[in-house]
Amino acid sequence: AKEDLEFRFVVEKDGSLSRIEILKSVEGSINFDKEVKRLISLMPNWKPGTSNNIKLRVYMTLPIQFKLI
């Protein structure tokens, strides 16, 4: 069965990630959610948002679709 997970986080002005949160979870998957948060926190820095060449903090929302086997 395909499952959907959705999470969001803040890309800080320096590109680091913060405020990682799960928006849509798989029912009964507390440990899976924790692992997703852990993996996201290990990602390399992103490019921050910009407006008029000024770096800004921005929210990113990403869906993940996976198949449980």
PDB file of N, CA and C in Angstrom, residues 21-46:
ATOM      1  N   GLU A  21       8.589  19.584  11.419  1.00  0.00           N
ATOM      2  CA  GLU A  21       7.364  19.030  11.968  1.00  0.00           C
ATOM      3  C   GLU A  21       6.640  18.187  10.927  1.00  0.00           C
ATOM      4  N   ILE A  22       5.980  17.168  11.412  1.00  0.00           N
ATOM      5  CA  ILE A  22       5.202  16.274  10.566  1.00  0.00           C
ATOM      6  C   ILE A  22       3.793  16.854  10.441  1.00  0.00           C
ATOM      7  N   LEU A  23       3.323  17.061   9.216  1.00  0.00           N
ATOM      8  CA  LEU A  23       1.973  17.584   8.981  1.00  0.00           C
ATOM      9  C   LEU A  23       0.976  16.466   8.721  1.00  0.00           C
ATOM     10  N   LYS A  24       1.422  15.464   7.990  1.00  0.00           N
ATOM     11  CA  LYS A  24       0.558  14.316   7.692  1.00  0.00           C
ATOM     12  C   LYS A  24       1.376  13.070   7.952  1.00  0.00           C
ATOM     13  N   SER A  25       0.890  12.240   8.835  1.00  0.00           N
ATOM     14  CA  SER A  25       1.623  11.071   9.265  1.00  0.00           C
ATOM     15  C   SER A  25       0.910   9.800   8.839  1.00  0.00           C
ATOM     16  N   VAL A  26       1.630   8.698   8.956  1.00  0.00           N
ATOM     17  CA  VAL A  26       1.038   7.382   8.739  1.00  0.00           C
ATOM     18  C   VAL A  26       0.523   6.906  10.088  1.00  0.00           C
ATOM     19  N   GLU A  27      -0.702   6.446  10.119  1.00  0.00           N
ATOM     20  CA  GLU A  27      -1.321   6.029  11.368  1.00  0.00           C
ATOM     21  C   GLU A  27      -0.473   4.963  12.070  1.00  0.00           C
ATOM     22  N   GLY A  28      -0.215   5.181  13.349  1.00  0.00           N
ATOM     23  CA  GLY A  28       0.538   4.217  14.150  1.00  0.00           C
ATOM     24  C   GLY A  28       2.026   4.179  13.840  1.00  0.00           C
ATOM     25  N   SER A  29       2.574   5.306  13.370  1.00  0.00           N
ATOM     26  CA  SER A  29       3.976   5.293  12.917  1.00  0.00           C
ATOM     27  C   SER A  29       4.857   6.252  13.702  1.00  0.00           C
ATOM     28  N   ILE A  30       4.731   6.274  15.005  1.00  0.00           N
ATOM     29  CA  ILE A  30       5.485   7.218  15.830  1.00  0.00           C
ATOM     30  C   ILE A  30       6.986   7.089  15.590  1.00  0.00           C
ATOM     31  N   ASN A  31       7.497   5.867  15.572  1.00  0.00           N
ATOM     32  CA  ASN A  31       8.931   5.677  15.357  1.00  0.00           C
ATOM     33  C   ASN A  31       9.351   6.117  13.963  1.00  0.00           C
ATOM     34  N   PHE A  32       8.493   5.891  12.980  1.00  0.00           N
ATOM     35  CA  PHE A  32       8.802   6.309  11.616  1.00  0.00           C
ATOM     36  C   PHE A  32       8.890   7.832  11.544  1.00  0.00           C
ATOM     37  N   ASP A  33       7.960   8.524  12.171  1.00  0.00           N
ATOM     38  CA  ASP A  33       7.988   9.988  12.195  1.00  0.00           C
ATOM     39  C   ASP A  33       9.282  10.498  12.824  1.00  0.00           C
ATOM     40  N   LYS A  34       9.688   9.890  13.916  1.00  0.00           N
ATOM     41  CA  LYS A  34      10.934  10.297  14.575  1.00  0.00           C
ATOM     42  C   LYS A  34      12.123  10.101  13.649  1.00  0.00           C
ATOM     43  N   GLU A  35      12.125   9.005  12.904  1.00  0.00           N
ATOM     44  CA  GLU A  35      13.232   8.740  11.988  1.00  0.00           C
ATOM     45  C   GLU A  35      13.243   9.736  10.834  1.00  0.00           C
ATOM     46  N   VAL A  36      12.077  10.086  10.325  1.00  0.00           N
ATOM     47  CA  VAL A  36      12.010  11.095   9.263  1.00  0.00           C
ATOM     48  C   VAL A  36      12.566  12.421   9.769  1.00  0.00           C
ATOM     49  N   LYS A  37      12.180  12.828  10.963  1.00  0.00           N
ATOM     50  CA  LYS A  37      12.713  14.071  11.536  1.00  0.00           C
ATOM     51  C   LYS A  37      14.227  14.006  11.683  1.00  0.00           C
ATOM     52  N   ARG A  38      14.723  12.864  12.131  1.00  0.00           N
ATOM     53  CA  ARG A  38      16.166  12.702  12.308  1.00  0.00           C
ATOM     54  C   ARG A  38      16.886  12.826  10.973  1.00  0.00           C
ATOM     55  N   LEU A  39      16.362  12.174   9.944  1.00  0.00           N
ATOM     56  CA  LEU A  39      16.999  12.215   8.626  1.00  0.00           C
ATOM     57  C   LEU A  39      16.963  13.619   8.024  1.00  0.00           C
ATOM     58  N   ILE A  40      15.863  14.318   8.198  1.00  0.00           N
ATOM     59  CA  ILE A  40      15.777  15.684   7.685  1.00  0.00           C
ATOM     60  C   ILE A  40      16.799  16.572   8.377  1.00  0.00           C
ATOM     61  N   SER A  41      16.967  16.379   9.674  1.00  0.00           N
ATOM     62  CA  SER A  41      17.931  17.199  10.414  1.00  0.00           C
ATOM     63  C   SER A  41      19.369  16.954   9.958  1.00  0.00           C
ATOM     64  N   LEU A  42      19.623  15.813   9.314  1.00  0.00           N
ATOM     65  CA  LEU A  42      20.971  15.495   8.829  1.00  0.00           C
ATOM     66  C   LEU A  42      21.240  16.000   7.414  1.00  0.00           C
ATOM     67  N   MET A  43      20.214  16.548   6.762  1.00  0.00           N
ATOM     68  CA  MET A  43      20.386  17.010   5.387  1.00  0.00           C
ATOM     69  C   MET A  43      21.375  18.170   5.342  1.00  0.00           C
ATOM     70  N   PRO A  44      22.102  18.299   4.235  1.00  0.00           N
ATOM     71  CA  PRO A  44      23.003  19.458   4.107  1.00  0.00           C
ATOM     72  C   PRO A  44      22.193  20.748   4.024  1.00  0.00           C
ATOM     73  N   ASN A  45      22.880  21.867   4.214  1.00  0.00           N
ATOM     74  CA  ASN A  45      22.197  23.161   4.165  1.00  0.00           C
ATOM     75  C   ASN A  45      21.547  23.382   2.803  1.00  0.00           C
ATOM     76  N   TRP A  46      20.416  24.058   2.839  1.00  0.00           N
ATOM     77  CA  TRP A  46      19.687  24.444   1.640  1.00  0.00           C
ATOM     78  C   TRP A  46      20.048  25.888   1.293  1.00  0.00           C
TER      79      TRP A  46
END
